[in-house]
PDB file of C-alpha atoms and ligand atoms in Angstrom:
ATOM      1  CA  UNK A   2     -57.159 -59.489-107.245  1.00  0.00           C
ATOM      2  CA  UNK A   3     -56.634 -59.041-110.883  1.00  0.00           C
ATOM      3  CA  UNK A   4     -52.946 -59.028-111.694  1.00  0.00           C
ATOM      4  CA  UNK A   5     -49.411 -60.028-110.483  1.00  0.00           C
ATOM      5  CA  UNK A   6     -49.473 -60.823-106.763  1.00  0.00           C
ATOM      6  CA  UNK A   7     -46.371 -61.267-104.414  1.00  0.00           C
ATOM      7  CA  UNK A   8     -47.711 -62.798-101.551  1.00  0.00           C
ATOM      8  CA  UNK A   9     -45.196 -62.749 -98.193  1.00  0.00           C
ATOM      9  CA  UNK A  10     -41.845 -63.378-100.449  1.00  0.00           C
ATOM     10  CA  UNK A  11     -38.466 -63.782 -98.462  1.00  0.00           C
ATOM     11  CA  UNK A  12     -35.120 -63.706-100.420  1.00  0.00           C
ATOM     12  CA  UNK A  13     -31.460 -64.932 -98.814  1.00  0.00           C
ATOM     13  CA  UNK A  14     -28.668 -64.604-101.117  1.00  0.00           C
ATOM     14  CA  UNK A  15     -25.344 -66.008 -99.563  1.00  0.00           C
ATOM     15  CA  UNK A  16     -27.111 -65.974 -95.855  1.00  0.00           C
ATOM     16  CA  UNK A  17     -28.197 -62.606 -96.030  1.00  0.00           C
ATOM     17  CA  UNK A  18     -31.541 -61.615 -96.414  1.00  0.00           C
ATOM     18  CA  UNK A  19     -32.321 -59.508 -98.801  1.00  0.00           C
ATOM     19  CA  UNK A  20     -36.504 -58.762 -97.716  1.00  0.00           C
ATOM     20  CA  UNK A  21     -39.273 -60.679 -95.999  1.00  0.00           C
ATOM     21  CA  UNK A  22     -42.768 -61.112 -96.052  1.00  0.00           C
ATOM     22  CA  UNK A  23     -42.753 -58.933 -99.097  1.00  0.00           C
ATOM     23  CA  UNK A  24     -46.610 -58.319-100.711  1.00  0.00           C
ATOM     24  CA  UNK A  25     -47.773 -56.696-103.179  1.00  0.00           C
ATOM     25  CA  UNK A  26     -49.782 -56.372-106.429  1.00  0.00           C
ATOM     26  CA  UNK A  27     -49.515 -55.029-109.784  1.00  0.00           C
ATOM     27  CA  UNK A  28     -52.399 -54.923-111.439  1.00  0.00           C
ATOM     28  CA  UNK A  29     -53.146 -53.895-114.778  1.00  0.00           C
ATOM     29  CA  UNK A  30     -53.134 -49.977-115.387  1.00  0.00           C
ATOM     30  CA  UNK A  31     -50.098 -49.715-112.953  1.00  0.00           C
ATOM     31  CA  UNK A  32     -46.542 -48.764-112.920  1.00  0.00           C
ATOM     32  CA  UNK A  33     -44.355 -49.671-109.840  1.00  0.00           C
ATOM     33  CA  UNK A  34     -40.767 -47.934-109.482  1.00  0.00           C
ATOM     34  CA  UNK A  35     -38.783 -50.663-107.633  1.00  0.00           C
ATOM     35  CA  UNK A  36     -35.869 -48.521-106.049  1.00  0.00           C
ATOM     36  CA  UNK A  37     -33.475 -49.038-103.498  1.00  0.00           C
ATOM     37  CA  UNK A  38     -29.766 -48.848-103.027  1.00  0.00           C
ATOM     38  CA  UNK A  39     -27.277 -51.369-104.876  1.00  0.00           C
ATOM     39  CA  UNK A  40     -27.264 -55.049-103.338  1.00  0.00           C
ATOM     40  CA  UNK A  41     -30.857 -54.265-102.125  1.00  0.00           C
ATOM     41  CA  UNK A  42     -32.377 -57.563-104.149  1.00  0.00           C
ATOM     42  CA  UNK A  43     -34.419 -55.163-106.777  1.00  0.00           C
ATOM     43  CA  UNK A  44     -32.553 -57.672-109.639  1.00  0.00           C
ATOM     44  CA  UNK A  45     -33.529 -60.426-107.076  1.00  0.00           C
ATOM     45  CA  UNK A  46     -37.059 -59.972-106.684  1.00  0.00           C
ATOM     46  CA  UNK A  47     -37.491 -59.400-110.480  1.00  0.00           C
ATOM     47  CA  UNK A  48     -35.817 -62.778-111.402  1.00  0.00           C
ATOM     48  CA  UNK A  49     -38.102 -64.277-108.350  1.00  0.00           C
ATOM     49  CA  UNK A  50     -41.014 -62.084-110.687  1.00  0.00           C
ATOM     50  CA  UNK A  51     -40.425 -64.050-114.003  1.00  0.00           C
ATOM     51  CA  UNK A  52     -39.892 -67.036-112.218  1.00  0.00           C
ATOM     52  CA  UNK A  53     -36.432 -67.025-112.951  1.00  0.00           C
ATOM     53  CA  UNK A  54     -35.222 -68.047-109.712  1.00  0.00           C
ATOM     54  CA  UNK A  55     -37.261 -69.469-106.444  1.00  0.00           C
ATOM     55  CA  UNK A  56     -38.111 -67.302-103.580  1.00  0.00           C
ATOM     56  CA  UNK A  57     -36.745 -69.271-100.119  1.00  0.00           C
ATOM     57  CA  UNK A  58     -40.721 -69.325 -99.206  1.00  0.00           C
ATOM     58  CA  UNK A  59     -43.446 -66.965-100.555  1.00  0.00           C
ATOM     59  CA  UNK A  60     -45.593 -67.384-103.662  1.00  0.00           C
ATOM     60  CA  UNK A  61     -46.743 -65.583-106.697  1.00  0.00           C
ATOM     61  CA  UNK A  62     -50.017 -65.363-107.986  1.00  0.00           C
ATOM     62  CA  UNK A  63     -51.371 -64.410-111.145  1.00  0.00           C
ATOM     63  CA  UNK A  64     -55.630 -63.387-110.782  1.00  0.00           C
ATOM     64  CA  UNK A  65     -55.475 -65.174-107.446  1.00  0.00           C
ATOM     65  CA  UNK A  66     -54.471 -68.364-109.076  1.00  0.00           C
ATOM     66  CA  UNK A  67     -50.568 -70.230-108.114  1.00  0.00           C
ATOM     67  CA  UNK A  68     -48.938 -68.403-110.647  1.00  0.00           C
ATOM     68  CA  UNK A  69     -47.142 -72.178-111.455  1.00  0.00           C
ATOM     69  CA  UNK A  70     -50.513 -73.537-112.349  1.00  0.00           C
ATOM     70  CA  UNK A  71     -50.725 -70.964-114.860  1.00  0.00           C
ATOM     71  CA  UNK A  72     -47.041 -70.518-116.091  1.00  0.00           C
ATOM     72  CA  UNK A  73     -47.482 -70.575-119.553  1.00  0.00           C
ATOM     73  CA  UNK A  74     -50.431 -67.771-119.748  1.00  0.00           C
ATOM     74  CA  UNK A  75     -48.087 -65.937-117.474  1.00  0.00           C
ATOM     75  CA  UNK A  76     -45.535 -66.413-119.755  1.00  0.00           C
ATOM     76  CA  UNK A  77     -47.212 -65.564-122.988  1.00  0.00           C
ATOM     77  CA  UNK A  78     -48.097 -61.885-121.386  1.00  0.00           C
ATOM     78  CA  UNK A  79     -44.626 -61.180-120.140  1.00  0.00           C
ATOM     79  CA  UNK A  80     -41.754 -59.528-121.729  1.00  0.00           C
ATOM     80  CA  UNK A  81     -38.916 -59.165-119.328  1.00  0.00           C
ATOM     81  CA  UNK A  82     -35.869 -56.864-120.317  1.00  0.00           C
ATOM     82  CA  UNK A  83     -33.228 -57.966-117.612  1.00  0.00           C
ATOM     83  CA  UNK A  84     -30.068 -55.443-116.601  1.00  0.00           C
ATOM     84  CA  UNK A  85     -27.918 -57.224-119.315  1.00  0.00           C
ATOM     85  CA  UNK A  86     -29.571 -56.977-122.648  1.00  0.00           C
ATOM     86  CA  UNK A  87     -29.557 -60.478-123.425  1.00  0.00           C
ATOM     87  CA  UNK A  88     -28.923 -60.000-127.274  1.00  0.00           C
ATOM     88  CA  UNK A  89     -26.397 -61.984-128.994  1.00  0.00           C
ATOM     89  CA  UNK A  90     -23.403 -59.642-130.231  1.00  0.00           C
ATOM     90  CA  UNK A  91     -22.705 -61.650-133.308  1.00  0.00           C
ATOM     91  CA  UNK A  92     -26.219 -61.351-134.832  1.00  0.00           C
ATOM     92  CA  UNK A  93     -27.771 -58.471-136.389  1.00  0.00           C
ATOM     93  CA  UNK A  94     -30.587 -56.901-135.113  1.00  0.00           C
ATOM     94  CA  UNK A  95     -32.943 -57.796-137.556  1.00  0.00           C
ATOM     95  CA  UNK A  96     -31.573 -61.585-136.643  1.00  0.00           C
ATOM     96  CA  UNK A  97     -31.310 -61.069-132.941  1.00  0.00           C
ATOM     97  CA  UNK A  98     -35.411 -60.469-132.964  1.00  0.00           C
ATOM     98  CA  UNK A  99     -36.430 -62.657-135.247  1.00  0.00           C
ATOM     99  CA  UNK A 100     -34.622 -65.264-132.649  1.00  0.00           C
ATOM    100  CA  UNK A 101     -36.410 -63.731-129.620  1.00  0.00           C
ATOM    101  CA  UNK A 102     -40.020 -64.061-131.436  1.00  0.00           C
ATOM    102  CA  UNK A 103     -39.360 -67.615-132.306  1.00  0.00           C
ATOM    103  CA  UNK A 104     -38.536 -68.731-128.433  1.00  0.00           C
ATOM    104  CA  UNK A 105     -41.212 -66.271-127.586  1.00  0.00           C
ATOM    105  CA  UNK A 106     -43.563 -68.019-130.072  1.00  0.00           C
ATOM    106  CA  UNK A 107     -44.305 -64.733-131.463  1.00  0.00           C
ATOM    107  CA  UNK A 108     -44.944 -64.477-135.003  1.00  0.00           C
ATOM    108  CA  UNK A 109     -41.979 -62.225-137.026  1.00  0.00           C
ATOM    109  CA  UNK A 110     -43.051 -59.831-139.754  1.00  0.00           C
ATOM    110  CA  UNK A 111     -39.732 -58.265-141.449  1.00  0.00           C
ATOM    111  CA  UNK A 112     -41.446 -55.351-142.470  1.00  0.00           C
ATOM    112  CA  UNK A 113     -43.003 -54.704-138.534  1.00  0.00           C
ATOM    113  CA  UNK A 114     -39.295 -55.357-136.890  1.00  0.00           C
ATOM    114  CA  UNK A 115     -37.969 -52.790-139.633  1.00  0.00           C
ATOM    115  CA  UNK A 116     -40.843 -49.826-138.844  1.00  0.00           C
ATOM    116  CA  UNK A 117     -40.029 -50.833-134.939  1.00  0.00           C
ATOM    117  CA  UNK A 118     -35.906 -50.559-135.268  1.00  0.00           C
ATOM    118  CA  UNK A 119     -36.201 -47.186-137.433  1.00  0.00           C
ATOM    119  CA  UNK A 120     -38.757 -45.914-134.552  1.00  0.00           C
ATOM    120  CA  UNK A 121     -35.796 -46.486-131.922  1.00  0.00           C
ATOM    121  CA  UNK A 122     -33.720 -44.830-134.269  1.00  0.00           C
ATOM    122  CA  UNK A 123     -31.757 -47.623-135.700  1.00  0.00           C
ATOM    123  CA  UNK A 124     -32.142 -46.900-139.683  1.00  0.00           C
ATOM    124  CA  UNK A 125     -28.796 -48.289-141.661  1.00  0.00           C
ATOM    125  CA  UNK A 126     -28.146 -50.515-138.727  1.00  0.00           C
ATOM    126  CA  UNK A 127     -30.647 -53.511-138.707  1.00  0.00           C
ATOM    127  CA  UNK A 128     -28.388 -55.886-140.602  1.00  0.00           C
ATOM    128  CA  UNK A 129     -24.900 -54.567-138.713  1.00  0.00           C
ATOM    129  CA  UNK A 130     -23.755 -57.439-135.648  1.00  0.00           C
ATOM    130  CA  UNK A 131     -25.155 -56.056-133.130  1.00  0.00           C
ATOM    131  CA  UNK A 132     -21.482 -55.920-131.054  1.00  0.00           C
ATOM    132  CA  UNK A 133     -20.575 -53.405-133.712  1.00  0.00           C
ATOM    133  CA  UNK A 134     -23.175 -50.832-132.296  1.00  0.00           C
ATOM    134  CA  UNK A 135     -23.040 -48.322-129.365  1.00  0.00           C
ATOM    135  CA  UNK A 136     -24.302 -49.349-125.962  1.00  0.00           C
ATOM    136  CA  UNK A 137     -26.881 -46.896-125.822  1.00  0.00           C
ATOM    137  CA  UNK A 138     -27.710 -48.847-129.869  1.00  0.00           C
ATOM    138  CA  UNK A 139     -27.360 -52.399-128.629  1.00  0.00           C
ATOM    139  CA  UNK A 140     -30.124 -51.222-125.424  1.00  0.00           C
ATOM    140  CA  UNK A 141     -32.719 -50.222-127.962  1.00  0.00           C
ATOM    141  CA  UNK A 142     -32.127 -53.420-129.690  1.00  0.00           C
ATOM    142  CA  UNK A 143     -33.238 -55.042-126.830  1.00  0.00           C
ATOM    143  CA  UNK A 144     -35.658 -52.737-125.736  1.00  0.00           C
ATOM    144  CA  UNK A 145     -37.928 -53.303-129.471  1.00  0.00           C
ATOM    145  CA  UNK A 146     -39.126 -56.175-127.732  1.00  0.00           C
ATOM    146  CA  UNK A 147     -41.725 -53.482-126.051  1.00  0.00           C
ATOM    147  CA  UNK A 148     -42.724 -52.191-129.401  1.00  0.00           C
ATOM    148  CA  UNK A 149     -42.886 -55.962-131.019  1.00  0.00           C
ATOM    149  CA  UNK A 150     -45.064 -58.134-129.021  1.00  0.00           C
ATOM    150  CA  UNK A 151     -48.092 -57.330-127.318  1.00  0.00           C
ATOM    151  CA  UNK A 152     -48.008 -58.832-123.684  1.00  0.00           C
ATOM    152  CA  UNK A 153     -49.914 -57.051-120.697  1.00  0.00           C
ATOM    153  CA  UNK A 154     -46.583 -57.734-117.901  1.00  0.00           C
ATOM    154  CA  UNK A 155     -43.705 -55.375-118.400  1.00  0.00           C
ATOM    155  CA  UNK A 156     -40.421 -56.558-116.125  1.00  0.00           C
ATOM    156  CA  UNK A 157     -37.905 -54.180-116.782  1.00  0.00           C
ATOM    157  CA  UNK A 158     -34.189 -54.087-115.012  1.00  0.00           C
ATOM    158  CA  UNK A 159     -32.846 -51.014-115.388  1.00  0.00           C
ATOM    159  CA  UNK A 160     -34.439 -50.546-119.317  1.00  0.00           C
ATOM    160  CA  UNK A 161     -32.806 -46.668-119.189  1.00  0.00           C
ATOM    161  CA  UNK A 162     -28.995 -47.934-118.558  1.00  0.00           C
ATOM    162  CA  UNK A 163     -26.883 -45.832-121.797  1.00  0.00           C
ATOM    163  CA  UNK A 164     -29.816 -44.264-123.369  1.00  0.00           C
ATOM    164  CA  UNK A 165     -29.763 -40.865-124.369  1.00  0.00           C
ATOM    165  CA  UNK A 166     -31.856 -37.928-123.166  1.00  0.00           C
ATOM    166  CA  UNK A 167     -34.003 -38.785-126.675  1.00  0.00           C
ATOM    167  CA  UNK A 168     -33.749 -42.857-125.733  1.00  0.00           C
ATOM    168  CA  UNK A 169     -35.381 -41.793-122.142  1.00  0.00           C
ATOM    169  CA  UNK A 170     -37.963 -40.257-123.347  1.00  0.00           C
ATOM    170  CA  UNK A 171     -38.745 -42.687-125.812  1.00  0.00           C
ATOM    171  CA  UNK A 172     -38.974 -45.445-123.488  1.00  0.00           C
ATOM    172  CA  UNK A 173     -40.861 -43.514-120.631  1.00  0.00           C
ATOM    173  CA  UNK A 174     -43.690 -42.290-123.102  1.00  0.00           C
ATOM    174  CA  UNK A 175     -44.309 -45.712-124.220  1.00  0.00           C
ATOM    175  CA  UNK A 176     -44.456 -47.556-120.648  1.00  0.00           C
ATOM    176  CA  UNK A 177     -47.160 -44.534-120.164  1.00  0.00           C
ATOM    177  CA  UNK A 178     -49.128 -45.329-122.796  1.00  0.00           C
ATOM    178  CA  UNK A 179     -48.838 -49.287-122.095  1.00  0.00           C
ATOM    179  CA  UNK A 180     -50.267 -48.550-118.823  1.00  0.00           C
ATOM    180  CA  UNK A 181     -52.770 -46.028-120.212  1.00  0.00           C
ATOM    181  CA  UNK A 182     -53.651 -49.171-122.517  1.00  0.00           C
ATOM    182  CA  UNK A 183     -54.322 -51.304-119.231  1.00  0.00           C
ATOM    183  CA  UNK A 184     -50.722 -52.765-119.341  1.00  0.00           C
ATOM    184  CA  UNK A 185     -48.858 -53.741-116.058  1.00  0.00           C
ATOM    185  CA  UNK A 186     -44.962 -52.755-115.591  1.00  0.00           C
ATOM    186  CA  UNK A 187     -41.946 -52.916-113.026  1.00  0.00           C
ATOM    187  CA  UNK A 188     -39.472 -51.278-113.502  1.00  0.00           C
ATOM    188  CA  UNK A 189     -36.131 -50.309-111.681  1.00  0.00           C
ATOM    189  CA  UNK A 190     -34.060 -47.184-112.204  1.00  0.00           C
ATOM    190  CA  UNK A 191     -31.224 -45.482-110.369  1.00  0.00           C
ATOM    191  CA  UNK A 192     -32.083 -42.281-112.011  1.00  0.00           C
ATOM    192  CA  UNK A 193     -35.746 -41.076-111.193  1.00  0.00           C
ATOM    193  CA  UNK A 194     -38.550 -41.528-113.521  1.00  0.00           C
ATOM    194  CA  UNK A 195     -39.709 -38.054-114.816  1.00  0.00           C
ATOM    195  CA  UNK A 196     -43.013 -36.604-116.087  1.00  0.00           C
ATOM    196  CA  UNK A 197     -43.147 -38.694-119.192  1.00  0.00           C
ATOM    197  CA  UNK A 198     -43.587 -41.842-117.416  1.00  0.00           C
ATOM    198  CA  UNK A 199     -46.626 -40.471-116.248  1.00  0.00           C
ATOM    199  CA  UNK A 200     -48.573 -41.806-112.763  1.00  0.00           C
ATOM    200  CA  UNK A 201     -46.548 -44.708-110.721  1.00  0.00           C
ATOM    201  CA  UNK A 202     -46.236 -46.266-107.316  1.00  0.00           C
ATOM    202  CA  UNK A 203     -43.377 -46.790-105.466  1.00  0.00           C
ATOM    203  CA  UNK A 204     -41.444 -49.806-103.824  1.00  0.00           C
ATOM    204  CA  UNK A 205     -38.775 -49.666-101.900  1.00  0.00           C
ATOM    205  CA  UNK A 206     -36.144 -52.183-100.847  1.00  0.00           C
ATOM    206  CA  UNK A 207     -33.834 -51.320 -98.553  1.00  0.00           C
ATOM    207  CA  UNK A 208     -30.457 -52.490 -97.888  1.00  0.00           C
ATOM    208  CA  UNK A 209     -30.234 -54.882 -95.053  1.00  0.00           C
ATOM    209  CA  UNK A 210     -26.778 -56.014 -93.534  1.00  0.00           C
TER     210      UNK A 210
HETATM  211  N1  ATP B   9     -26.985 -65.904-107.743  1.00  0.00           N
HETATM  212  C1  ATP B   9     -26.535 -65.292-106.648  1.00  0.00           C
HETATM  213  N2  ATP B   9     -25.742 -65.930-105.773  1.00  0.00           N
HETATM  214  C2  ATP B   9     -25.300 -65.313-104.676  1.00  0.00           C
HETATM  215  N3  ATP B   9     -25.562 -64.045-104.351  1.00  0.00           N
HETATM  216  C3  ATP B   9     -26.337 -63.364-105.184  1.00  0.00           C
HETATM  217  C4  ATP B   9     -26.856 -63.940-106.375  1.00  0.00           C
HETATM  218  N4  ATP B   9     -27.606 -63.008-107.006  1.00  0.00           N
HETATM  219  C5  ATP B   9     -27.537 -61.893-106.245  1.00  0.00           C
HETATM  220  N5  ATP B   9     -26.771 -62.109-105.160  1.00  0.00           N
HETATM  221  C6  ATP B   9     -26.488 -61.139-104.106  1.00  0.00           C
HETATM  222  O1  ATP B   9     -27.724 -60.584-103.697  1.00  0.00           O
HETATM  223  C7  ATP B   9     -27.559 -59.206-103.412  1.00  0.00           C
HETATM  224  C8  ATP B   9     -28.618 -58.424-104.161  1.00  0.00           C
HETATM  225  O2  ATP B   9     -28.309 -58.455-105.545  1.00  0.00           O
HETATM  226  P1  ATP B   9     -29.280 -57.785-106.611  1.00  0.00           P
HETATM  227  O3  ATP B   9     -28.612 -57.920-107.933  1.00  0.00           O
HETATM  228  O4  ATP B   9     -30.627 -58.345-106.437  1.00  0.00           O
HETATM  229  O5  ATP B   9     -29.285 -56.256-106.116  1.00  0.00           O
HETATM  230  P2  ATP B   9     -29.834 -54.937-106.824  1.00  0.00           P
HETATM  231  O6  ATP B   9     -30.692 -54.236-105.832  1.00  0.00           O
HETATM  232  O7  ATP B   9     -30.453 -55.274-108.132  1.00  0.00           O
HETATM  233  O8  ATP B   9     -28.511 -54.112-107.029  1.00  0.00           O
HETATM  234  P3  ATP B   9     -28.015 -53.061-108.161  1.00  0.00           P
HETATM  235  O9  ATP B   9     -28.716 -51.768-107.865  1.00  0.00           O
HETATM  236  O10 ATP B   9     -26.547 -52.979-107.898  1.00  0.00           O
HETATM  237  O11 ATP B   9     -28.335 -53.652-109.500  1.00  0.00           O
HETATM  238  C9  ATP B   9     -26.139 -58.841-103.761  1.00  0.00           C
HETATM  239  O12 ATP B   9     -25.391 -58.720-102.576  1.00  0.00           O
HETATM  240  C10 ATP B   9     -25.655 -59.992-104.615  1.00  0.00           C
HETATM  241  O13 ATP B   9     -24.291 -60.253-104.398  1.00  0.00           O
END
């Protein structure tokens, strides 16, 4: 099957289990809405996802192929945005990206990373350290990643954490139109996705004692 595939993952964290025998696909053209309760293992299975972390058995395939045979295509068509928003506080925005395209080997054009900030709103603040902005600021510095590189896998870990009403919307009308465009995203989210998101599938982890 074209796509990502979990095929029968288990997780334990600290001899609890956090799911088992966990399957499923996302293909391209598809949204899932990983939800569930805190502690469930929705940050879990994402790191298992990128290959972050090991699942204790399970595997993960990528167009029906070992997705470790095939690790660095994976790689090149993933961006993952994890809870924390992995930017460095003491480098500017402008800086902060041009870093993430060179260990994402993906080519940095000032002008493009300028156009992208001012569309999240950030005009006057690409050259400020990054710890001097708001949360909701330093989120869409992370989040330009989505408008930045083109990559077909979208693993996002809670993307909407301190954005604005404005932010929300932003960031929901541009996974739809990735999908629309035959992308593939992931994403969890304590507050329900609304209209702008457009169609998605559910998955839901519960919280097992
Ligand atoms: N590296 C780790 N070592 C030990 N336990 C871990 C580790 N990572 C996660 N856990 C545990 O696994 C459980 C699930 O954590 P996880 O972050 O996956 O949950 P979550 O569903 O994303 O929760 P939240 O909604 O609060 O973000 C938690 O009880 C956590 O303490």
């Amino acid at each position: 099957m074209a796509g990502l595939a979990a095929d029968n993952l288990t997780c334990i964290k600290r001899d609890r289990v956090l799911f088992t025998d966990l399957s499923f696909c996302l293909s391209p053209g598809q949204l899932i809405y990983l939800r569930g309760p805190n502690g469930a293992g929705k940050t879990s299975l994402l790191r298992i996802l990128t290959g972050l972390s090991a699942p204790e058995s399970g595997q993960l395939l990528l167009d029906d192929e070992p997705l470790d045979k095939v690790r660095d295509r994976f790689n090149q068509q993933l961006i993952y945005v994890g809870h924390k928003a992995g930017i460095n506080g003491a480098l500017t925005a402008m800086e902060n990206l041009r870093f993430w395209c060179a260990q994402h080997s993906t080519g940095f054009i000032a002008q493009q990373a300028y156009e992208v900030l001012a569309r999240l709103g950030l005009v006057g603040l690409e050259d400020v350290p990054v710890r001097m902005l708001s949360a909701g600021q330093q989120r869409r510095v992370a989040l330009s990643r989505l408008w930045l590189k083109q990559a077909t896998f979208w693993i996002l870990d809670e993307p909407f954490t301190a954005l604005d009403t404005d932010g929300i919307e932003l960031l929901e009308s541009h996974m739809r139109e990735h999908v629309a465009n035959q992308g593939a995203i992931i994403t969890t989210s304590h507050q329900p996705l609304s209209k702008h998101a457009g169609p998605f599938t559910e998955l839901v982890l519960e919280y097992r004692l």
